[in-house]
Short mmCIF file of C-alpha atoms and ligand atoms in Angstrom, two decimals:
data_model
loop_
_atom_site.label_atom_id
_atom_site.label_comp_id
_atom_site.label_asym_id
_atom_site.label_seq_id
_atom_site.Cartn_x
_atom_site.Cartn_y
_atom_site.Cartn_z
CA UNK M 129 87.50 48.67 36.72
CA UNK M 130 85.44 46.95 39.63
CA UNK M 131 87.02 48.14 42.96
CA UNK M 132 88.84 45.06 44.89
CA UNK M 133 86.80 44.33 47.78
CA UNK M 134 88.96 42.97 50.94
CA UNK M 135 87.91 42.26 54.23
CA UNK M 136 90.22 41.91 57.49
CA UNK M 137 89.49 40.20 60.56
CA UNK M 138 91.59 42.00 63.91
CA UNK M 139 92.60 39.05 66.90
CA UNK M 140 91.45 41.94 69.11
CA UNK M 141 93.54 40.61 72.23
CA UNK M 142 96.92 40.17 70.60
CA UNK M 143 96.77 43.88 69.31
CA UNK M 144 99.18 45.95 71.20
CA UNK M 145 97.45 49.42 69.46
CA UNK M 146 100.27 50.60 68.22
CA UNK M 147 99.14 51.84 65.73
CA UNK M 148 101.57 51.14 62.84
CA UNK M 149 98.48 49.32 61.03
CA UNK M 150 96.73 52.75 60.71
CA UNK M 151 99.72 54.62 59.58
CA UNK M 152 100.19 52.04 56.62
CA UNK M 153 96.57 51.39 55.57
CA UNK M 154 95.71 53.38 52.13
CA UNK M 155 92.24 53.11 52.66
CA UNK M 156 91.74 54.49 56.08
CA UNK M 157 89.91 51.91 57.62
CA UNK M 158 91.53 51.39 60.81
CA UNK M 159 91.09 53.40 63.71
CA UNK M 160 91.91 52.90 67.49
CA UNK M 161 88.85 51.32 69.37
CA UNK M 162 87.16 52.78 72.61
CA UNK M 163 87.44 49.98 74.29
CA UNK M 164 90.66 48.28 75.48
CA UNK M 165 91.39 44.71 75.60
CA UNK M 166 92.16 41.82 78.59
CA UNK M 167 95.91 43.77 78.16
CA UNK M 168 94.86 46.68 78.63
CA UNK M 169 95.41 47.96 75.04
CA UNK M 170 92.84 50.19 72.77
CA UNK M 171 93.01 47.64 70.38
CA UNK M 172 92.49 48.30 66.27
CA UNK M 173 88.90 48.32 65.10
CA UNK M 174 87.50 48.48 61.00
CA UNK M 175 85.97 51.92 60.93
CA UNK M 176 85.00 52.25 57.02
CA UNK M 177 83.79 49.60 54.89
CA UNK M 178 86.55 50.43 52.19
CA UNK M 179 88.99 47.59 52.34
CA UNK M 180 91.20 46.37 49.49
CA UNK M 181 92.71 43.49 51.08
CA UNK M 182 96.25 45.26 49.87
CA UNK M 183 97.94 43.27 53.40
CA UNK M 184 99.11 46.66 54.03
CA UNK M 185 98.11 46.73 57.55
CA UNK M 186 99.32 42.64 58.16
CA UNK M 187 102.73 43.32 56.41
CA UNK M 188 103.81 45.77 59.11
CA UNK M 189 102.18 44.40 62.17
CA UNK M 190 104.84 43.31 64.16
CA UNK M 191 102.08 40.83 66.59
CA UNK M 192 100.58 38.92 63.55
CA UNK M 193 96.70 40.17 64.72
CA UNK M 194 95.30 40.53 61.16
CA UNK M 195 93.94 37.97 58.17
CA UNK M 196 93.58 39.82 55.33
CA UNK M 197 91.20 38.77 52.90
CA UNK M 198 90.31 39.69 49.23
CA UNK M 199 87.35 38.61 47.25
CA UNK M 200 88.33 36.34 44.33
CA UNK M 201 86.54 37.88 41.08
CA UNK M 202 85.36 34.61 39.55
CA UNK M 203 81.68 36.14 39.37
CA UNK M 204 82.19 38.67 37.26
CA UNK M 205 84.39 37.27 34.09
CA UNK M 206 84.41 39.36 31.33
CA UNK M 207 83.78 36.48 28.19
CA UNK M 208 83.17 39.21 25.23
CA UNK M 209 83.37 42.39 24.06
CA UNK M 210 81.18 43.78 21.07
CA UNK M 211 82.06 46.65 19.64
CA UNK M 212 80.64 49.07 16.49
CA UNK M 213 77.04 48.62 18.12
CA UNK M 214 75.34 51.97 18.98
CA UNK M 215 78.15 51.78 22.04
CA UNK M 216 80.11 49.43 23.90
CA UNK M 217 78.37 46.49 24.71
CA UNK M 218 79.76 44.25 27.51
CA UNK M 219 78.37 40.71 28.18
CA UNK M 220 79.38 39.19 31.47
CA UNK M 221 78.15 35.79 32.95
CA UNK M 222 77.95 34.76 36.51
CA UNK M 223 79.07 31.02 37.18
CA UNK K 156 87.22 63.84 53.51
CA UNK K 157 84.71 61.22 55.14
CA UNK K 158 83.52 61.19 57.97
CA UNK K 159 84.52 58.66 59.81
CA UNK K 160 81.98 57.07 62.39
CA UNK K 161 83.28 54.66 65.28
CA UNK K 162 81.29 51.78 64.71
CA UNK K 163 80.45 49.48 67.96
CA UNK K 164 81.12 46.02 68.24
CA UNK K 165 77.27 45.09 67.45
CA UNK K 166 77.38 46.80 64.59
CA UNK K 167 80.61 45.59 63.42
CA UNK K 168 79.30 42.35 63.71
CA UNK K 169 76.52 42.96 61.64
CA UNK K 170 78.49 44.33 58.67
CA UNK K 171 80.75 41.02 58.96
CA UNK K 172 77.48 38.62 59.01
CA UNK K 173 75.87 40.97 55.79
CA UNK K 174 77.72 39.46 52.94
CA UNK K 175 81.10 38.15 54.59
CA UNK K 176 84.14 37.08 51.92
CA UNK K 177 86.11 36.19 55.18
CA UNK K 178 85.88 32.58 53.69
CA UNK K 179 89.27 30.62 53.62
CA UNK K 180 89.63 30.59 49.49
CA UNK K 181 89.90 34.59 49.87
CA UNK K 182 92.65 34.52 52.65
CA UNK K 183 95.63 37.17 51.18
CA UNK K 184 97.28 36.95 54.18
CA UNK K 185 97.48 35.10 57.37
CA UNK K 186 100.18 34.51 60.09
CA UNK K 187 102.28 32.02 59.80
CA UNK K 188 100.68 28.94 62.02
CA UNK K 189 103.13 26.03 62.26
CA UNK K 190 106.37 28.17 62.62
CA UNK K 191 105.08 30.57 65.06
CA UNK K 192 103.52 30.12 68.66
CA UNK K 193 99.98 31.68 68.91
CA UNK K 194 101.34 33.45 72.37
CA UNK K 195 101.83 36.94 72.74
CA UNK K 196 105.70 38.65 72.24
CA UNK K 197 106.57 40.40 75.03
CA UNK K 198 107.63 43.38 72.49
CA UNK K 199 107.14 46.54 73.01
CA UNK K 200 104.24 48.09 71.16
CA UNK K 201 105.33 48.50 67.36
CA UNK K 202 108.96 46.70 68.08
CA UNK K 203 110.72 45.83 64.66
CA UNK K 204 111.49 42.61 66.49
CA UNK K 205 108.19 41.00 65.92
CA UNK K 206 107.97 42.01 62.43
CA UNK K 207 111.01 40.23 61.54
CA UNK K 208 110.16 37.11 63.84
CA UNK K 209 106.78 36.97 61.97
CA UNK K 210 108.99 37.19 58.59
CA UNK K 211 111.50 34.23 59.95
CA UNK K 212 108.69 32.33 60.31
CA UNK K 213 106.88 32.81 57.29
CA UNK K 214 109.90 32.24 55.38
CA UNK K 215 110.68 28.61 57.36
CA UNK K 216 106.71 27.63 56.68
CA UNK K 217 106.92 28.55 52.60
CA UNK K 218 110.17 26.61 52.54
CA UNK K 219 109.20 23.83 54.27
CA UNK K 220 112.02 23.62 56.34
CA UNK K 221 110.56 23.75 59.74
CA UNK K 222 112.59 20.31 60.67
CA UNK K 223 115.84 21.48 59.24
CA UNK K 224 116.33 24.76 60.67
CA UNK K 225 118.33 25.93 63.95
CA UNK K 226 118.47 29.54 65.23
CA UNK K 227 120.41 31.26 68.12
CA UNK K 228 119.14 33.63 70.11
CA UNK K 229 121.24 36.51 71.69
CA UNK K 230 121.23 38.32 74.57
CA UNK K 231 119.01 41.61 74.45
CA UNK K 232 115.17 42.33 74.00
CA UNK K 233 115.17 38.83 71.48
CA UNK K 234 116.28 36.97 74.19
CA UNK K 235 113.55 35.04 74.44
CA UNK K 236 112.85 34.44 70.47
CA UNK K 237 112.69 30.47 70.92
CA UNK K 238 109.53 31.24 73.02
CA UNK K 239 107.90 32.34 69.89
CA UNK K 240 109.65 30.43 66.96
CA UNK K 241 108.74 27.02 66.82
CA UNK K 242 112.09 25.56 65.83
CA UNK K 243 115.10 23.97 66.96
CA UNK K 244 116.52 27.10 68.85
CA UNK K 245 119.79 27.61 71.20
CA UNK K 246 120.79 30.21 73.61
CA UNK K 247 124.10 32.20 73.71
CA UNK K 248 125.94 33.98 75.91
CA UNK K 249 125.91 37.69 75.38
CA UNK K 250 127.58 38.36 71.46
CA UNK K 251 128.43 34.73 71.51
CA UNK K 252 125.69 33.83 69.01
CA UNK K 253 127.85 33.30 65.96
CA UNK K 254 130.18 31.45 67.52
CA UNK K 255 127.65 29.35 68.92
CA UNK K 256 125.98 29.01 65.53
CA UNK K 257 129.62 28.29 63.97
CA UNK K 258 129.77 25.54 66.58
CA UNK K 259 126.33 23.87 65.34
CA UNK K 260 126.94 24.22 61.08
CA UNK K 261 129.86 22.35 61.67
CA UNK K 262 128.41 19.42 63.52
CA UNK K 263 125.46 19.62 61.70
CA UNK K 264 126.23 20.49 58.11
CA UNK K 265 122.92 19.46 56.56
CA UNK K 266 120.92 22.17 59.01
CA UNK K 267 120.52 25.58 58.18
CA UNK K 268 121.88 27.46 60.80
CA UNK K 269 121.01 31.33 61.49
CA UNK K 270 121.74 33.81 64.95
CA UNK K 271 119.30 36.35 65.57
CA UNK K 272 121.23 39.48 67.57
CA UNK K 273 120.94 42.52 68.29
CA UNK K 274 123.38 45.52 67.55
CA UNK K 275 125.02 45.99 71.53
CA UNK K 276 125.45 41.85 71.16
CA UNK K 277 126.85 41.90 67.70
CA UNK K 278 128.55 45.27 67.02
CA UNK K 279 129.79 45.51 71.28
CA UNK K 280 130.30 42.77 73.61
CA UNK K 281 130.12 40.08 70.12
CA UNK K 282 132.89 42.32 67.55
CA UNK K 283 135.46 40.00 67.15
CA UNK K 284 133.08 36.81 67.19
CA UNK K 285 130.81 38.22 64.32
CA UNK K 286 134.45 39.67 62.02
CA UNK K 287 136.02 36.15 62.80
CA UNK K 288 132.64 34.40 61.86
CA UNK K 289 132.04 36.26 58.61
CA UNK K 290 135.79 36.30 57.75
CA UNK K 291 136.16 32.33 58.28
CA UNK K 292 133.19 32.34 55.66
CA UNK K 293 130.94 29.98 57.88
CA UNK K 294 127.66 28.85 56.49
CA UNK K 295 125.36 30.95 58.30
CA UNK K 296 123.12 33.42 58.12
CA UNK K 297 123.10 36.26 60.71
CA UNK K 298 120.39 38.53 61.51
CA UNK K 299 121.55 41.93 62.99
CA UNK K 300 119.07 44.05 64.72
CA UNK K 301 120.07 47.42 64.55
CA UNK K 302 118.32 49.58 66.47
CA UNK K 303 120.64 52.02 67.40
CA UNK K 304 120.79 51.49 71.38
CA UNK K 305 120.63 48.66 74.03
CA UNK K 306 117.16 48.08 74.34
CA UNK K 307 116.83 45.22 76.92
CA UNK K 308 118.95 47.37 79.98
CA UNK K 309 117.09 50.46 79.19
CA UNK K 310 118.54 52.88 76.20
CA UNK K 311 122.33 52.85 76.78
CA UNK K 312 124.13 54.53 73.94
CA UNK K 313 125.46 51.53 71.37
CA UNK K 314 128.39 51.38 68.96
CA UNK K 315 125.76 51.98 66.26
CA UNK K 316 123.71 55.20 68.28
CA UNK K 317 123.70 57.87 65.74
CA UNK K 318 125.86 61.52 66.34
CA UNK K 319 124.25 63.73 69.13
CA UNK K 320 121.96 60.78 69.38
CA UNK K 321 121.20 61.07 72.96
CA UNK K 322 120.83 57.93 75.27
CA UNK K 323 120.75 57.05 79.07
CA UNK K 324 124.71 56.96 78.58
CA UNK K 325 125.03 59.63 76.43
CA UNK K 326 122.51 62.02 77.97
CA UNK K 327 123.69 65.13 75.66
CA UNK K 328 124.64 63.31 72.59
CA UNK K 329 126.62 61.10 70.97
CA UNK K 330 129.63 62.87 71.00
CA UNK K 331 132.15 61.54 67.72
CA UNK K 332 135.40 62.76 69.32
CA UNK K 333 134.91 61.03 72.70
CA UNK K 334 132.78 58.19 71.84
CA UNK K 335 133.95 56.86 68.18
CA UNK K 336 131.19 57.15 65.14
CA UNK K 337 128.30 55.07 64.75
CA UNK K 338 129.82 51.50 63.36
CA UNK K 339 128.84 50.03 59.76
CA UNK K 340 129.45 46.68 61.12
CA UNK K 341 127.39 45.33 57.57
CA UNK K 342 129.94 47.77 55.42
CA UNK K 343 132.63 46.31 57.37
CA UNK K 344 132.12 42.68 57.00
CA UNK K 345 130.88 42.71 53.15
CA UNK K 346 135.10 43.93 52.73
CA UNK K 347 135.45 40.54 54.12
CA UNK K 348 136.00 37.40 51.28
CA UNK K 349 134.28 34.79 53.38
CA UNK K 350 131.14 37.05 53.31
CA UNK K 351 128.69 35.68 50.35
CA UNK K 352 125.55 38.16 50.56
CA UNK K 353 125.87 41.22 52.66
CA UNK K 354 122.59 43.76 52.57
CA UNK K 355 120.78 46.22 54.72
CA UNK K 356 116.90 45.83 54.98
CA UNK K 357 114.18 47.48 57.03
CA UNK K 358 110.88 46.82 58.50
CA UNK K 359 109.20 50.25 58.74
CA UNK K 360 107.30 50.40 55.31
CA UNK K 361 105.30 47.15 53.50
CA UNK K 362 107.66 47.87 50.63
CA UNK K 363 110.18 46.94 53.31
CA UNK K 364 109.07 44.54 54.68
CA UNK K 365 108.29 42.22 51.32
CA UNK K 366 112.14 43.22 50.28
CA UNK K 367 112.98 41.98 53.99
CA UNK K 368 111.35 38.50 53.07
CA UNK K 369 113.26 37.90 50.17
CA UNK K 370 116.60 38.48 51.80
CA UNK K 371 115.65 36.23 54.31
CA UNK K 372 114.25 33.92 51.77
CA UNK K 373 116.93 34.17 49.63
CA UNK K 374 120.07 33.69 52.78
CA UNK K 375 118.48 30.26 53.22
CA UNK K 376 118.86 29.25 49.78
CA UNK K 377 122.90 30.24 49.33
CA UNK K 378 123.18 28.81 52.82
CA UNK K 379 121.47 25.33 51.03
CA UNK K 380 124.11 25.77 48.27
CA UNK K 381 127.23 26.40 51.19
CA UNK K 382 128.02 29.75 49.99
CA UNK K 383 129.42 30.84 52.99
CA UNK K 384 128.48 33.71 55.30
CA UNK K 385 125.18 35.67 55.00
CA UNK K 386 124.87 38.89 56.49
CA UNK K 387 120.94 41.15 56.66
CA UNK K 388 121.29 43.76 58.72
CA UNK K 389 117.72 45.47 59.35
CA UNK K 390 117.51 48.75 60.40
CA UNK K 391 114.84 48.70 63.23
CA UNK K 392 113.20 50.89 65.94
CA UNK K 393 112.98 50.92 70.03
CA UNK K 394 110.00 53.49 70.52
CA UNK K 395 110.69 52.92 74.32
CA UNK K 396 114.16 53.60 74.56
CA UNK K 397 114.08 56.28 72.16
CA UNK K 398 110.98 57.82 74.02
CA UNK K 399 108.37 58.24 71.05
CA UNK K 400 105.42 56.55 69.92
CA UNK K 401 105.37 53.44 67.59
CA UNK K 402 104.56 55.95 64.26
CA UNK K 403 106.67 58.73 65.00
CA UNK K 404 109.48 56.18 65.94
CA UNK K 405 109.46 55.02 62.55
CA UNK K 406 109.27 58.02 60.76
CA UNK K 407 112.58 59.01 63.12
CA UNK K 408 114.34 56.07 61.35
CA UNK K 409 113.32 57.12 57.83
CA UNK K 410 114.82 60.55 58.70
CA UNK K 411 117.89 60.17 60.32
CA UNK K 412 118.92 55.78 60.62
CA UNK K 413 118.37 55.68 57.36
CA UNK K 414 121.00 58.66 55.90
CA UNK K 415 123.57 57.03 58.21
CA UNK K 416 122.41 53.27 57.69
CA UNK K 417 121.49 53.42 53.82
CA UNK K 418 119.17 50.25 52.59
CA UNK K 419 120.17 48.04 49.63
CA UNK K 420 122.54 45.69 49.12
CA UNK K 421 126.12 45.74 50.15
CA UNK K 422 127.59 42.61 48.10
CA UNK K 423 125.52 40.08 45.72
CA UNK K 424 126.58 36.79 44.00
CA UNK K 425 126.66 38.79 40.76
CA UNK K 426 128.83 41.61 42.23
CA UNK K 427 126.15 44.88 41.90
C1 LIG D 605 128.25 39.27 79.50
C2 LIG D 605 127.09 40.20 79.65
N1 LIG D 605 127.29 41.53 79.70
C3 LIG D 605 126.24 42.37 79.80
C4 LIG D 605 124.97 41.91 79.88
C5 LIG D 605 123.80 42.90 80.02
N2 LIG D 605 123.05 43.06 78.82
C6 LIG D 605 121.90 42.41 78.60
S1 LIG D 605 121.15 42.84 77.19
C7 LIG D 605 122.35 43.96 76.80
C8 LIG D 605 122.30 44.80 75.57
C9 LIG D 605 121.44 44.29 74.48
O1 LIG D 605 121.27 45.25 73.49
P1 LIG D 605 121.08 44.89 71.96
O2 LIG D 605 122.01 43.78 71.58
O3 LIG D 605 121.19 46.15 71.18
O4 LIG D 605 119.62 44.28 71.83
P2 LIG D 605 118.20 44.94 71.95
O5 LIG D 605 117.81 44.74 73.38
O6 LIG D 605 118.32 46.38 71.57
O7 LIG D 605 117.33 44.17 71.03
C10 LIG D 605 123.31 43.97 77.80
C11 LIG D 605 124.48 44.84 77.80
C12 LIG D 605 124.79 40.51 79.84
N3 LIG D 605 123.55 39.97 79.87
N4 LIG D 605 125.85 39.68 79.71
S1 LIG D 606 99.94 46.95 63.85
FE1 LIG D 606 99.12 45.10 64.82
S2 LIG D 606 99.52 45.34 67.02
FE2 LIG D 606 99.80 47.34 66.06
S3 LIG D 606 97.81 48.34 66.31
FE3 LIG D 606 97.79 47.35 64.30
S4 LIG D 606 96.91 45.32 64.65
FE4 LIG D 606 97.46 46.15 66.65
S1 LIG D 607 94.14 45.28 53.82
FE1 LIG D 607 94.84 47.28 53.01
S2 LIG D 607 92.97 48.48 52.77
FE2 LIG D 607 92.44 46.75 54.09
S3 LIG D 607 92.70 47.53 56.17
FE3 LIG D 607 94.64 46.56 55.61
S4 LIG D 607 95.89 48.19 54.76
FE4 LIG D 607 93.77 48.96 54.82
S1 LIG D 608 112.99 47.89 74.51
FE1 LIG D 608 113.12 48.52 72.39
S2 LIG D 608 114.02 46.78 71.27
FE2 LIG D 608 113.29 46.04 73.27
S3 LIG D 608 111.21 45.26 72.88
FE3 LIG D 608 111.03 47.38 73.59
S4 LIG D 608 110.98 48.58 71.70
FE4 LIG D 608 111.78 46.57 71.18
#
């Protein structure tokens, strides 16, 4: 199976950095920036383009900084499957 | 293992721009908007507080009951929760809150009604109010913080401060002979008959936190049907007081809160 893409977008200056996001991401795509923000926080950056949109990190995030965001897999419907060829055959369509 | 490479902000950027699916139809998740202020909490760091505000207020927005709903706040760290929940709110005076809330249901029946405290308001100061409230069966739903310790005044010990749990007032422990045990105030009000649903919930995990919604979700809808009291204790963290960081704080509930303060339910409509 295709791996879910996701995508998350940080509101850098309500982060607080504490880090709770990091602890519950599966992916390991959060880290702790360099930089801090107007609070004086290292705020939470995207370190790894691995995302699954799981909401992991938004579930558990007790300031409400992240919008997670999964990619809806309209693009790549599976409409038949042939078998007894030489192999599996799969025919997809894009819309 | 990867290795992981700090990406700056330019560069960050760039990936976003490359083939962004931050579009709106992909949005999983997003704060709630109408229900909560955009300002800042004045939480500590990784305080269970916010998590359960943000869950409040999703649960008011996917009900649609923004208009209908009336909290009260207590006296502690959440203090200040109507500066962040964008609903009919009320203060009360320190472990007055379901007494005050009693006071609203019954002059305005058709609202749902819900305090928000914390455990030195409810389980201290606010004993007798929350038995009397929960006994008399009122129509409300009560949150109870329990974090094991007054937060707001700095870490004094609590009536729910775990054994040889040591706070500014109990600086070598939590000692059971002097100072009591560590009260079950949720085990002791689900022996009560005016209590409807009685459980104990968490925040630390995303597991938790989903099961946390649908308590909250579900209070609401008893409280529609005037079922009488409803009772969610959550079992919550105070990395300042208890001197750790946000991560280990919560991995000091799951080890020792949680043995003493065991998550489920304590009494369902159905009587599991
Ligand atoms: C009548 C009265 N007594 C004492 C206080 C001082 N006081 C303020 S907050 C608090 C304890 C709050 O602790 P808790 O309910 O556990 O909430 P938390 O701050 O941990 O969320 C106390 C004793 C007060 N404000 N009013
Ligand atoms: S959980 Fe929220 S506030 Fe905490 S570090 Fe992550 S994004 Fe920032
Ligand atoms: S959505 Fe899931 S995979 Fe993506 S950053 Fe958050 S926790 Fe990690
Ligand atoms: S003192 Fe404790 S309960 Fe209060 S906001 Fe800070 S972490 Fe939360």
């Amino acid at each position: 199976m295709a791996k879910v893409k996701g995508d998350i977008v940080i509101d850098i200056e309500k982060c607080k950095g504490c880090e709770l996001c990091i602890a519950a991401c599966p992916q390991g795509t959060l880290e702790k920036s360099k930089h801090v923000n107007q609070k004086g926080y290292l705020y939470i950056v995207k370190v790894e383009d691995n995302c699954t949109g799981c909401a992991n990190c938004a579930l558990v995030c007790p300031d409400a900084v992240i919008t997670v965001y999964r990619q809806t897999s309209k693009a790549k419907q599976q409409v038949a499957k042939i078998s007894n060829v030489t192999g599996d055959l799969t025919v997809t369509v894009k819309e | 293992m990867s290795e992981k490479k700090m990406l700056d902000d330019q560069h960050y950027e760039e990936m976003i721009q490359e083939e962004s699916i931050c579009i709106n139809d992909n949005i999983v998740y997003e704060a709630p908007k109408s229900a909560l202020y955009d300002t800042p909490m004045h939480y500590c760091p990784g305080c269970g507080h916010g998590v359960v505000h943000r869950l409040l207020a999703e649960v008011i927005e996917e009900m649609g009951i923004l208009n209908d709903v009336i909290g009260v706040a207590p006296v502690g760290c959440s203090v200040l929760a109507y500066n962040y929940l964008n609903i009919d709110m009320s203060e009360a005076a320190h472990g007055r809150a379901s007494a005050v809330a009693t006071g609203i249901k019954r002059v305005l029946p058709e609202k749902l009604v819900f305090s928000y405290q914390g455990d030195g308001d409810l389980a201290a100061i606010g004993t007798g109010e929350t038995i009397h409230t929960c006994n008399r069966g009122e129509n409300i739903l009560i949150i109870f913080i329990n974090n094991g310790i007054y937060g707001m005044t700095g870490g004094q010990m609590a009536p729910t401060t775990l054994p040889d749990m040591k706070s500014t007032t109990s600086p070598f422990g939590r000692d059971v002979i002097t100072m009591g045990a560590p009260l079950k105030m949720t085990d002791l009000v689900a022996q009560l008959p005016g209590t409807y649903y009685v459980t104990r919930q968490s925040v630390h995990k995303p597991t938790n936190v989903r099961k946390m919604k649908k308590a909250i979700q579900k209070s609401f809808e008893y409280q529609k049907q005037n079922k009488g009291t409803c009772f969610i204790e959550v079992v919550s963290n105070c990395p300042s007081n208890w001197k750790m960081t946000p991560v280990e704080s919560n991995k000091w509930l799951e080890d020792n809160m949680l043995p003493y303060y065991p998550l489920g339910d304590l009494k369902t409509p159905d009587g599991k």
